[in-house]
Coordinates of C-alpha atoms and ligand atoms in Angstrom, one line a residue:
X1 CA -178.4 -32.7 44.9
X2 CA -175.1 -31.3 42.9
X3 CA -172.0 -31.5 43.3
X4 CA -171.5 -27.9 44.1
X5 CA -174.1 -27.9 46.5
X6 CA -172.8 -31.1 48.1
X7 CA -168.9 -29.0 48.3
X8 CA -170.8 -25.8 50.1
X9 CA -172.3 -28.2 52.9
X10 CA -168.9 -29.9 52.8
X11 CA -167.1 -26.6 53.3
X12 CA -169.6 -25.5 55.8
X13 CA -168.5 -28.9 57.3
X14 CA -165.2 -28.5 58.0
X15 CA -165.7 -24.7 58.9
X16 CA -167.7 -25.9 61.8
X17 CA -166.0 -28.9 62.6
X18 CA -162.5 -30.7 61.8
X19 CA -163.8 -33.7 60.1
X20 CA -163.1 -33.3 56.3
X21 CA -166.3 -34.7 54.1
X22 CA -164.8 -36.0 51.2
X23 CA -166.4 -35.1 47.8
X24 CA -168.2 -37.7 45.8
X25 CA -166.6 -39.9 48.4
X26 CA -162.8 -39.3 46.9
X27 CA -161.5 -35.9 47.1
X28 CA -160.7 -34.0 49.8
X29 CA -161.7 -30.1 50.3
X30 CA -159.2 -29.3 49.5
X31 CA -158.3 -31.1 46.1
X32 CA -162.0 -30.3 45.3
X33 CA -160.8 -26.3 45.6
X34 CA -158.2 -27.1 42.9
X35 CA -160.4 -28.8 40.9
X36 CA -162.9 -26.4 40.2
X37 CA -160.1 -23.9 39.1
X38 CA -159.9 -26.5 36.4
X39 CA -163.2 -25.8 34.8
X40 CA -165.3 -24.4 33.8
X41 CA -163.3 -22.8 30.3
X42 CA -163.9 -19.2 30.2
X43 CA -163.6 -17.4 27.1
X44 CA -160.1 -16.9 25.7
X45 CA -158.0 -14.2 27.3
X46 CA -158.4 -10.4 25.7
X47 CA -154.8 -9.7 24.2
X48 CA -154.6 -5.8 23.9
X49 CA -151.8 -5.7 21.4
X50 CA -153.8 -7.0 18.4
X51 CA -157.2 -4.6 18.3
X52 CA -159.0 -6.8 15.7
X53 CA -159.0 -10.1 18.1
X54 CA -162.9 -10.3 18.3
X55 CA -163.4 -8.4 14.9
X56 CA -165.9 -10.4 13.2
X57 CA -164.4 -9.4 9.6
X58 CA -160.9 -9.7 10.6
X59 CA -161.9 -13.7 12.0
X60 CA -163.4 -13.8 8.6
X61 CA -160.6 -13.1 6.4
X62 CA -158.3 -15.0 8.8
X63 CA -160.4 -17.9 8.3
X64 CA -159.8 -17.8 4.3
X65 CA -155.9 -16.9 4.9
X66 CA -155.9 -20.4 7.1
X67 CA -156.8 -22.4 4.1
X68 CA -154.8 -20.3 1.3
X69 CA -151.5 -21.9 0.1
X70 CA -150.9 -19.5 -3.2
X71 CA -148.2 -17.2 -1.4
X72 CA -146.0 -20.2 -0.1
X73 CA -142.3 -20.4 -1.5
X74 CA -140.6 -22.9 -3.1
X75 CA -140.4 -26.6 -2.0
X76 CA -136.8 -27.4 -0.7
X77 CA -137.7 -31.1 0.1
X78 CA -140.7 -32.6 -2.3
X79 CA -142.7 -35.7 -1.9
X80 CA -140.6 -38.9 -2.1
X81 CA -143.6 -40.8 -2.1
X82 CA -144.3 -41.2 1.3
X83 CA -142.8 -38.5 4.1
X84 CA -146.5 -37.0 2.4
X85 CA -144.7 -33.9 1.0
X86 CA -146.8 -31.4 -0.6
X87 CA -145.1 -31.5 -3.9
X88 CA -141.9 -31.6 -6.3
X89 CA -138.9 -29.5 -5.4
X90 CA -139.2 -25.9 -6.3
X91 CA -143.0 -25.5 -6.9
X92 CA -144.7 -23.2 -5.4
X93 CA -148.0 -22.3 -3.5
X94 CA -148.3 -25.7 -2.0
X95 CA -148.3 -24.5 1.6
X96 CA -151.3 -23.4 3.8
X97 CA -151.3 -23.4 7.6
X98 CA -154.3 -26.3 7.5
X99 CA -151.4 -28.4 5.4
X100 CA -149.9 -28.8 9.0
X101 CA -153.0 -27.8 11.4
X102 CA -156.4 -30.2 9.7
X103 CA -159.1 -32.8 11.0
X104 CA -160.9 -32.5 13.9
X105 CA -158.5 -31.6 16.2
X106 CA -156.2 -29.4 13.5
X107 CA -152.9 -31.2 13.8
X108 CA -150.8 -32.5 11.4
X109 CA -152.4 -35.6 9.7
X110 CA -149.9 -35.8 6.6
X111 CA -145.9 -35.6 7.4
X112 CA -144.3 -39.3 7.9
X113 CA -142.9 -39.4 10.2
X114 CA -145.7 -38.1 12.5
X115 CA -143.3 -36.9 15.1
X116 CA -142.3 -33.9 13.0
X117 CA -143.9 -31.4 10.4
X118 CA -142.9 -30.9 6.4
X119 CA -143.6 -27.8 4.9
X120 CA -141.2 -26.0 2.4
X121 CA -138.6 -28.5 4.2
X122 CA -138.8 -30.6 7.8
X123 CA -140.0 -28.9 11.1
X124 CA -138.0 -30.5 14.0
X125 CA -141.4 -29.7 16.1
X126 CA -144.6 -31.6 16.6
X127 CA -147.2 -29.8 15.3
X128 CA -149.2 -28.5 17.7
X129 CA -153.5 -28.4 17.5
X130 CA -154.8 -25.1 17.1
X131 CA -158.5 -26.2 18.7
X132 CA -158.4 -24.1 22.3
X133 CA -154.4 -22.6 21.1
X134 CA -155.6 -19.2 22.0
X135 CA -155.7 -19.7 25.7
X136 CA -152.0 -19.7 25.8
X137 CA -151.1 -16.0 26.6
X138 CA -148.5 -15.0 26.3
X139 CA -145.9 -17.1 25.3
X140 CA -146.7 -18.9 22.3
X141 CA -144.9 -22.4 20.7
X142 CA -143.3 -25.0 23.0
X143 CA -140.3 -22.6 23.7
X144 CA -142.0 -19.7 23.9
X145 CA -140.2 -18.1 20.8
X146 CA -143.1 -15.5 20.0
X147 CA -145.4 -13.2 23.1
X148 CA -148.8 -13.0 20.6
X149 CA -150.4 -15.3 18.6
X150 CA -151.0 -12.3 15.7
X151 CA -146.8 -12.6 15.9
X152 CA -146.8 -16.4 15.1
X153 CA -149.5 -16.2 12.6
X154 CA -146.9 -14.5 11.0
X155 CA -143.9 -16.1 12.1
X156 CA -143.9 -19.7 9.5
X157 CA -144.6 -17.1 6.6
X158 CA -141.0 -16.1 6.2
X159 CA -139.7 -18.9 7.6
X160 CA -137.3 -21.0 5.4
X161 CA -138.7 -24.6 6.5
X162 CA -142.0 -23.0 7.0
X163 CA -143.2 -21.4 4.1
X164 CA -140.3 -20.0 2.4
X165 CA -142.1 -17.0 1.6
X166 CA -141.8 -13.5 1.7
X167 CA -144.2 -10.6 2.9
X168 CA -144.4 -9.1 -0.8
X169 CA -145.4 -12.6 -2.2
X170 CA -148.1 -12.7 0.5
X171 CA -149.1 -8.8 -0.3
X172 CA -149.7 -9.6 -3.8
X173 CA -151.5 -12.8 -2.8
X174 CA -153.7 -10.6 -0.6
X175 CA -154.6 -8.7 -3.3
X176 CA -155.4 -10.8 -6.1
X177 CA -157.7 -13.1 -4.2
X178 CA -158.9 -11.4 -0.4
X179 CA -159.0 -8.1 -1.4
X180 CA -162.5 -7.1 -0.4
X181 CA -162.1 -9.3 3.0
X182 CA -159.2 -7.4 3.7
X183 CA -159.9 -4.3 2.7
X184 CA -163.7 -4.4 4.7
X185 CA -161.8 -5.1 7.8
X186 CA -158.3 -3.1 7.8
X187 CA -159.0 -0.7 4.8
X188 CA -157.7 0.3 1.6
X189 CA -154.9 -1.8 -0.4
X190 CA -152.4 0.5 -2.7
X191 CA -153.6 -0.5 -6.3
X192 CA -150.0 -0.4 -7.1
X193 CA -150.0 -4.6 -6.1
X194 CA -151.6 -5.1 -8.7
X195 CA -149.4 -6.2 -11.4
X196 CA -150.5 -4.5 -14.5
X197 CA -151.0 -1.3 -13.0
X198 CA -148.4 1.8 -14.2
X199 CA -146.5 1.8 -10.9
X200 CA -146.2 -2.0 -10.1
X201 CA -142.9 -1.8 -10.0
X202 CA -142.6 -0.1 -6.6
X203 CA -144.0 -3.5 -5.2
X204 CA -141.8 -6.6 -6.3
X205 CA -143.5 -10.1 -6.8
X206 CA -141.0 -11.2 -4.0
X207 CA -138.6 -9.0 -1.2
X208 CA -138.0 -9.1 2.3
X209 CA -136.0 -7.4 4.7
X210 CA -132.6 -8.4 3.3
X211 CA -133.4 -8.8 0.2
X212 CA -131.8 -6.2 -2.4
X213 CA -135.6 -5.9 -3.7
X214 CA -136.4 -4.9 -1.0
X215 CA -133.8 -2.4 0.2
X216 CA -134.8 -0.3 -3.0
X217 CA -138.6 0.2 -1.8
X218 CA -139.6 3.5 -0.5
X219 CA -139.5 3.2 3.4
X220 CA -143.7 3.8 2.9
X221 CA -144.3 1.4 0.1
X222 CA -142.2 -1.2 2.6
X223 CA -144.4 0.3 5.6
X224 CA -147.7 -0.7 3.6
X225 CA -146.3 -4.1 3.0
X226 CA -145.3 -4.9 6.3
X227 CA -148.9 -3.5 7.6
X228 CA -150.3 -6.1 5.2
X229 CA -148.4 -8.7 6.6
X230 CA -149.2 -7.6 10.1
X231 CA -152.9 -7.5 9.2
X232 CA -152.4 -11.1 7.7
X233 CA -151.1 -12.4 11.4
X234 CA -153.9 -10.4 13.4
X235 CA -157.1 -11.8 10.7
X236 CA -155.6 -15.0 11.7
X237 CA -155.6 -14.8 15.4
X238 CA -159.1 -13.4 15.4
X239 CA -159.7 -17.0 13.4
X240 CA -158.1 -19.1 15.9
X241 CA -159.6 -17.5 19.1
X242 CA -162.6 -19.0 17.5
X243 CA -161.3 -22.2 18.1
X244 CA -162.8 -23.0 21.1
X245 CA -163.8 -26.3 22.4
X246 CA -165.5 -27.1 26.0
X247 CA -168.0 -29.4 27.5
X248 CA -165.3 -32.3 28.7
X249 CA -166.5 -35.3 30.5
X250 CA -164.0 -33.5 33.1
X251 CA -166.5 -30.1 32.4
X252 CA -169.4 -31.8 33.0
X253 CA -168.7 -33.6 36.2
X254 CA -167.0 -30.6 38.0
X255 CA -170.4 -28.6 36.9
X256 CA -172.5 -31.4 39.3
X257 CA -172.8 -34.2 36.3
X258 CA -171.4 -37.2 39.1
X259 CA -171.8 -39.9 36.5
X260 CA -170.1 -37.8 33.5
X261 CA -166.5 -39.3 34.5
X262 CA -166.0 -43.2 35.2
X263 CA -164.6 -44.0 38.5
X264 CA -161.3 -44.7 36.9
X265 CA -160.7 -41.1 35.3
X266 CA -162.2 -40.0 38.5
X267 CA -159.3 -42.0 40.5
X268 CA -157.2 -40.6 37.8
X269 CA -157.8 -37.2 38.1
X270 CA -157.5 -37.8 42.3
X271 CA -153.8 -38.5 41.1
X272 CA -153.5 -35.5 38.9
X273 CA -154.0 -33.0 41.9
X274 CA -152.8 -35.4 44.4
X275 CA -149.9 -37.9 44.3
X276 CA -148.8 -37.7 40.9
X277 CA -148.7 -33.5 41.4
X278 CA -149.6 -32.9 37.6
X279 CA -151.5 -29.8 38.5
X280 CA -148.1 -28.2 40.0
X281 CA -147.5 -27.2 36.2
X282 CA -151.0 -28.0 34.3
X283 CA -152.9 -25.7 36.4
X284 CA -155.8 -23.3 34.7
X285 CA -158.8 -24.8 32.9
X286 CA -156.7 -25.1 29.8
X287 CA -154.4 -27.1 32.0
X288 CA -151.6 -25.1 31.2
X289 CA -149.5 -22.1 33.7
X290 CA -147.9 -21.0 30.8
X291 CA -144.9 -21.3 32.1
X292 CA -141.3 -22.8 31.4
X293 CA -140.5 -25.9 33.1
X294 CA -137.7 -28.9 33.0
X295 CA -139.5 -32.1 32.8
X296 CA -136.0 -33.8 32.2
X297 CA -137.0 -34.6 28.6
X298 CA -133.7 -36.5 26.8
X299 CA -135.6 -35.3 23.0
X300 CA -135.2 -38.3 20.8
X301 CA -136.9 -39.4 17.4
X302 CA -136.5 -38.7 13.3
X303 CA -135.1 -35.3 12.8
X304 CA -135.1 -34.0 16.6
X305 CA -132.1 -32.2 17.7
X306 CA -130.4 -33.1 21.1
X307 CA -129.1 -29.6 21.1
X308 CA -131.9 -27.6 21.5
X309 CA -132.0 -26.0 25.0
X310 CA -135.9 -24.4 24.7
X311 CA -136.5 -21.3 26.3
X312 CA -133.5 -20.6 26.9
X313 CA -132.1 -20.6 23.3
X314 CA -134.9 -18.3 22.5
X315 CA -134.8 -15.3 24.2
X316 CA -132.3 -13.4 22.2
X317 CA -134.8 -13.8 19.3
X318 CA -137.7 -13.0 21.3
X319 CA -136.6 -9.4 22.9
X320 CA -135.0 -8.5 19.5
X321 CA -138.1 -9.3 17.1
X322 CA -139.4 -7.1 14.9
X323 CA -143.3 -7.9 15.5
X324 CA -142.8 -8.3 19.6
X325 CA -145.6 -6.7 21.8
X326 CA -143.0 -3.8 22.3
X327 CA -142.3 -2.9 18.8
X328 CA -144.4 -0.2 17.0
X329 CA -146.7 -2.6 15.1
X330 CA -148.3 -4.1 18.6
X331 CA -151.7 -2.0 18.9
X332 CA -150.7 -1.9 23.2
X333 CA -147.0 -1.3 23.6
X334 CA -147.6 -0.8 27.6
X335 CA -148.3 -4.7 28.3
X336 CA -145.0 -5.3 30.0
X337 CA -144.9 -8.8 28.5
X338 CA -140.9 -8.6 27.9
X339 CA -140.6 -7.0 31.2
X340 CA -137.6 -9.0 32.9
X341 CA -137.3 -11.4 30.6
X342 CA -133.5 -12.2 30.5
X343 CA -131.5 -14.9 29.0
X344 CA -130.9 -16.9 32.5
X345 CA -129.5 -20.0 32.9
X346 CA -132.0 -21.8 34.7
X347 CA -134.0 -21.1 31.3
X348 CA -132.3 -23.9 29.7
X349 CA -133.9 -27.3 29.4
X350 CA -137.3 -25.5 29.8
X351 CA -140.0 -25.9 27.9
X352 CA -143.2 -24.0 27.7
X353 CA -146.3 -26.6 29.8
X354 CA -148.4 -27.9 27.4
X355 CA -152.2 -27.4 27.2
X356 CA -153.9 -30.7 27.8
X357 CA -157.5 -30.5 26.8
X358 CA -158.4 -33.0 23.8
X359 CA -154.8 -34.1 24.6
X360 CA -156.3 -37.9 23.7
X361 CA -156.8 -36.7 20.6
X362 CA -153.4 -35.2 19.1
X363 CA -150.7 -38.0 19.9
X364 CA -147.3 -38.1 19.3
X365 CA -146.4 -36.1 22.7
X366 CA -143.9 -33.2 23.5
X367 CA -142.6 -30.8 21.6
X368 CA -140.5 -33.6 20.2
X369 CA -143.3 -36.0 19.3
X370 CA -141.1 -38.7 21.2
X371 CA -144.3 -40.3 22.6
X372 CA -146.8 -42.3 20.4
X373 CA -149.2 -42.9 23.9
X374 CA -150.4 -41.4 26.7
X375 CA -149.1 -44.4 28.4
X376 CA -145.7 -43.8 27.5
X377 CA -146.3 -40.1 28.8
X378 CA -147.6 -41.2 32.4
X379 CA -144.8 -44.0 32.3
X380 CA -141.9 -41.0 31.8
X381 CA -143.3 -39.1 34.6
X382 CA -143.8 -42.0 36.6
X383 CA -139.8 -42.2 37.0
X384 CA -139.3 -39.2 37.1
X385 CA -138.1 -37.8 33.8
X386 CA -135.2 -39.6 32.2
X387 CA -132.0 -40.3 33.8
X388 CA -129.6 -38.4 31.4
X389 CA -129.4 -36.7 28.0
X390 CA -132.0 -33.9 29.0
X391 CA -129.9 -30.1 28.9
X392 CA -130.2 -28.2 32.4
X393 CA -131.6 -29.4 35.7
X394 CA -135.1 -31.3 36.3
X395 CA -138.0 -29.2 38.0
X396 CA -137.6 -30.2 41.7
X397 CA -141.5 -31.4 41.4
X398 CA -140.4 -34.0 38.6
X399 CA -139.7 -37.1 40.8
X400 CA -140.3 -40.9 40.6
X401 CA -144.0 -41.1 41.6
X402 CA -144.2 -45.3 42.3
X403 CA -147.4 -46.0 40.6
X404 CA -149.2 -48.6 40.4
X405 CA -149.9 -50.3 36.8
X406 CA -154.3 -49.9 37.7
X407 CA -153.0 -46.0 38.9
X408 CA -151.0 -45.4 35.5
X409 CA -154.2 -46.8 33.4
X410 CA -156.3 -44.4 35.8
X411 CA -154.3 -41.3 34.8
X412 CA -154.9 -41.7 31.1
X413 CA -158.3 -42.3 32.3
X414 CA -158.8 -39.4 33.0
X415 CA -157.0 -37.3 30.2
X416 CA -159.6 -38.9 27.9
X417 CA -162.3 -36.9 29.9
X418 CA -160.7 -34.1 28.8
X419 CA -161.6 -34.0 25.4
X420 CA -164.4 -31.5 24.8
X421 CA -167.1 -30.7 21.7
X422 CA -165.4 -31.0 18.3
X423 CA -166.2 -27.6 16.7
X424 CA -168.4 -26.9 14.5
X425 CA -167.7 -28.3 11.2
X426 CA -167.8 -24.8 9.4
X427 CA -164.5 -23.8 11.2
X428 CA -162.4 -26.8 10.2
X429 CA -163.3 -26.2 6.5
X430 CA -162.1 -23.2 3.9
X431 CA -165.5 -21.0 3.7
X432 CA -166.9 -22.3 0.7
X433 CA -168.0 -18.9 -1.4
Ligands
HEC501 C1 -145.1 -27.1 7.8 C2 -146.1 -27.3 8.9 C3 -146.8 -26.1 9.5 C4 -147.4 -25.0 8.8 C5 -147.6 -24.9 7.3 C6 -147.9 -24.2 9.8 N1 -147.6 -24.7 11.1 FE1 -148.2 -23.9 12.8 N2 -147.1 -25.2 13.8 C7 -146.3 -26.2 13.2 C8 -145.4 -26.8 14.2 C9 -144.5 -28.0 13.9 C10 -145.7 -26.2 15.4 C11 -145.0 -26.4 16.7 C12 -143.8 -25.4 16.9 C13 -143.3 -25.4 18.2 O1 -144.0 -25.0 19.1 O2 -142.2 -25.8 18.5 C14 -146.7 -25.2 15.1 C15 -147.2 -24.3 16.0 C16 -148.1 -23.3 15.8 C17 -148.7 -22.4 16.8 C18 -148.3 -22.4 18.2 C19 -149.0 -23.4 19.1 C20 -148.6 -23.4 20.5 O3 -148.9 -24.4 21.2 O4 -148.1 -22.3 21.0 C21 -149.6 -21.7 16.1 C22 -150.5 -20.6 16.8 C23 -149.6 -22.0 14.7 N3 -148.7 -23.1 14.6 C24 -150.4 -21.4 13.8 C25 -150.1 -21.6 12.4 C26 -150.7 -20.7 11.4 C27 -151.6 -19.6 11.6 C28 -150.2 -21.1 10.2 C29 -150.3 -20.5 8.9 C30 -149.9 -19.1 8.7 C31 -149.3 -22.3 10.5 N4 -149.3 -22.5 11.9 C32 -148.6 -23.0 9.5 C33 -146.4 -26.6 11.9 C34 -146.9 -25.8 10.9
HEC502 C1 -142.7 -29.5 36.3 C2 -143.9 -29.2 35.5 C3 -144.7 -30.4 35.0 C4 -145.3 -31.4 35.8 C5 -145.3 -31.6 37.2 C6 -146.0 -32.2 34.8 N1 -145.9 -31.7 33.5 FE1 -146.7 -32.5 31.9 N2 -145.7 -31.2 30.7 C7 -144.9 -30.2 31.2 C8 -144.1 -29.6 30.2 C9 -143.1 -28.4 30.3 C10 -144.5 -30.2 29.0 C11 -144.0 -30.0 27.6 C12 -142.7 -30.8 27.5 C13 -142.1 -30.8 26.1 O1 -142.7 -30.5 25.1 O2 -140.9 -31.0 26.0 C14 -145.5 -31.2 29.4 C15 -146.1 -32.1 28.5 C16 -147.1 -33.0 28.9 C17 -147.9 -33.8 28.0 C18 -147.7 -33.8 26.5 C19 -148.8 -33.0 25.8 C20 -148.7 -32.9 24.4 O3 -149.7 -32.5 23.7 O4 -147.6 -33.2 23.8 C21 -148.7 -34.6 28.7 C22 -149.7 -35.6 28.2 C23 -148.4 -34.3 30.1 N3 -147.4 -33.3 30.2 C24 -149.1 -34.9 31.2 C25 -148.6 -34.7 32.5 C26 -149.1 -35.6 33.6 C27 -150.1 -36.7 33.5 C28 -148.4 -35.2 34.7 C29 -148.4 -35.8 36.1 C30 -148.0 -37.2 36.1 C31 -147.6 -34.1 34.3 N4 -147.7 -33.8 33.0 C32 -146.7 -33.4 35.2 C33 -144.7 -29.8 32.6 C34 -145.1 -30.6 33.6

């Protein structure tokens, strides 16, 4: 008999009579309700302000953009021999988003220290994996600094300790080397980016808004470029909501598989939605309520600041951002995404709850990397966030939790049996042709 069937007669149960029937002997109705809200993983959510999310040639193209590093600026820190820069000060087209987001589990296997993420220069984030990334919806990075994944596909490009690029380097990238991918999915590219043709002047090799390049486009020529580089962060969403990984230990059991979890992840996951009250804030089946909570983090480590306040600190940028899902290049300006959101003080200290599928996988921990083990997570929460150092005031639910050394080994227990399929090997590789 399975487990659901087993959880029907048990609900029957306690319709008919008081007694509770515990499930597979440990959980109680309840908890077993709050389990199964956990799994199965449906299919990502539908985000209506990029059109092209499940457009097969879009996915296509944004696969190939994942793996191209010829539009990346120059190098402001270069490899000193081992922080595993990506090459001398100054060069260029070094960069491509799978030099911070590769292997299995597409995180950052190269920058020493681990904790953060090199690029043009250092990231003061842990890179986080893109496998099951598009389940976040809609506030995307650990602070919530962008409300679509199209707008942070797009967001590193320009970015000084990102890429260090500019839009027009990326147009004329786009053309030289994807322009049938792109063209087959979002139509025709002005042959004017094409350096030897009579007009390429109207499209400098490199300009941005504030650049004096720039400034002297025409307003369309600048519209066409900022298109392409719209385009460029939707082809890539439609590549990462392919990212998809399922079929957990945790997956299995909750569809009726008893034996797919050992009794210590299942003790440990009894402590997840019980005593230790993890679920409060990794709720859904990608374990997180995208929401902004203050786990009374004091950020430590190489190159973190102690003066970053998360949300908080980002909402100016966020309501003000010229590829938002209010502004005129979202495809569904009606959403209501930035409805309400104000810069409010119980923002600060918060941070955005962090997916935990595969989470066994993609040590360090927080958006600080502060944590080499999921021990030394489950031991932080065990006392209840730290003491001092951490901006704002701790979530009420963040409170010493008195577990016991077998319970703390149970908990990681069971965030091991949350690590799904590996995907398929064809989407962690460039597209060879
Ligand atoms: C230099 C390293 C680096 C490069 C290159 C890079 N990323 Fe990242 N990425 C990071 C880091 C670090 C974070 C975590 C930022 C944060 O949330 O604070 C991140 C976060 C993200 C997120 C948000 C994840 C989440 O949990 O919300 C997405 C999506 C993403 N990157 C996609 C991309 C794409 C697409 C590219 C290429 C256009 C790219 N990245 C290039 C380092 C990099
Ligand atoms: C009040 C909400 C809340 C509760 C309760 C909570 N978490 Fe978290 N969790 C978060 C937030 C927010 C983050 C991201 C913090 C950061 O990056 O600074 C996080 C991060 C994590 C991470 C790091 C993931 C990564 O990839 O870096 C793990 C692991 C984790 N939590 C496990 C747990 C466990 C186990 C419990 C129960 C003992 C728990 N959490 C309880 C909100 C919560």
């Amino acid at each position: 008999m399975s487990k659901r069937v087993a959880l029907l007669g048990g609900v029957v149960l306690a319709a008919a009579c008081s007694d509770e029937e515990l499930v597979d002997g440990i959980f109680t109705q309840q908890q077993w309700v709050q389990i199964q809200e956990l799994s199965p993983l449906p299919e990502p959510p539908l985000d209506p302000t990029n059109r092209y999310q499940r457009d097969p040639l879009a996915a296509a193209l944004g696969h190939r953009l994942f793996f191209e590093a010829a539009y990346a600026g120059p190098l402001q820190v270069g490899d000193d021999g081992r922080n595993g820069g990506l090459g001398m000060p100054g060069d260029t087209g070094k960069i491509a988003c799978a030099s911070c987001h590769e292997g299995p589990w597409l995180i950052d296997l190269r920058t020493n220290p681990n904790n953060v993420s090199l690029g043009a220069n250092i990231i003061p984030r842990n890179a986080a994996s893109m496998v099951n990334v598009a389940y976040y919806s809609p506030w995307i990075e650990n602070d919530g600094l962008l409300d679509s994944l199209w707008s942070e596909a797009m967001v590193d490009v320009e970015f000084d300790l990102g890429f260090n690029s500019s839009r027009l380097r990326l147009a004329h990238v786009i053309y030289e080397r994807h322009r049938e991918g792109y063209e087959a999915a979002f139509g025709s590219l002005d042959p004017a980016l094409d350096p030897t043709h009579a007009e390429a002047a109207r499209f400098p090799a490199d300009a941005r808004p504030g650049s004096p390049e720039w400034d002297a486009m025409t307003p369309e020529d600048q519209d066409h470029v900022t298109e392409i580089f719209v385009n460029f962060g939707k082809a890539l969403h439609a590549y990462l909501d392919r990212l998809v990984s399922r079929d957990a230990p945790f997956d299995r059991y909750v569809a009726g598989e008893t034996d797919a979890m050992s009794p210590a992840a299942k003790r440990g996951l009894q402590l997840f939605v019980g005593k230790a009250a993890c679920v409060e804030c990794h709720a859904t089946p990608h374990f997180s309520d995208d929401d902004f909570h203050n786990t009374g983090l004091a950020a430590t480590g190489p190159f973190i600041s102690t003066e970053e306040q998360g949300r908080y600190d980002r909402i100016d940028f966020l309501l003000a951002h010229e590829f938002n899902s209010s502004s005129r290049w979202s495809d569904d300006r009606s959403t209501g995404r930035l409805d309400g959101v104000v810069k409010d003080e119980a923002l600060i200290g918060t941070w955005r709850t962090k997916g935990l599928r595969h989470v066994a996988e993609t040590a360090p921990y927080m958006h600080s990397g502060q944590f080499a083990t999921l021990e030394e997570v489950v031991e932080f929460y065990d006392q209840g966030g730290h003491d001092e150092g951490f901006h704002g005031t701790k979530d009420e639910i963040i409170q010493p939790l008195n577990l016991t050394t077998d319970e703390k080994a149970d908990l990681v227990e069971f965030l091991a049996s949350l690590t799904g399929r590996e995907l398929p090997p064809e989407l962690l590789r460039e597209p060879s042709d």
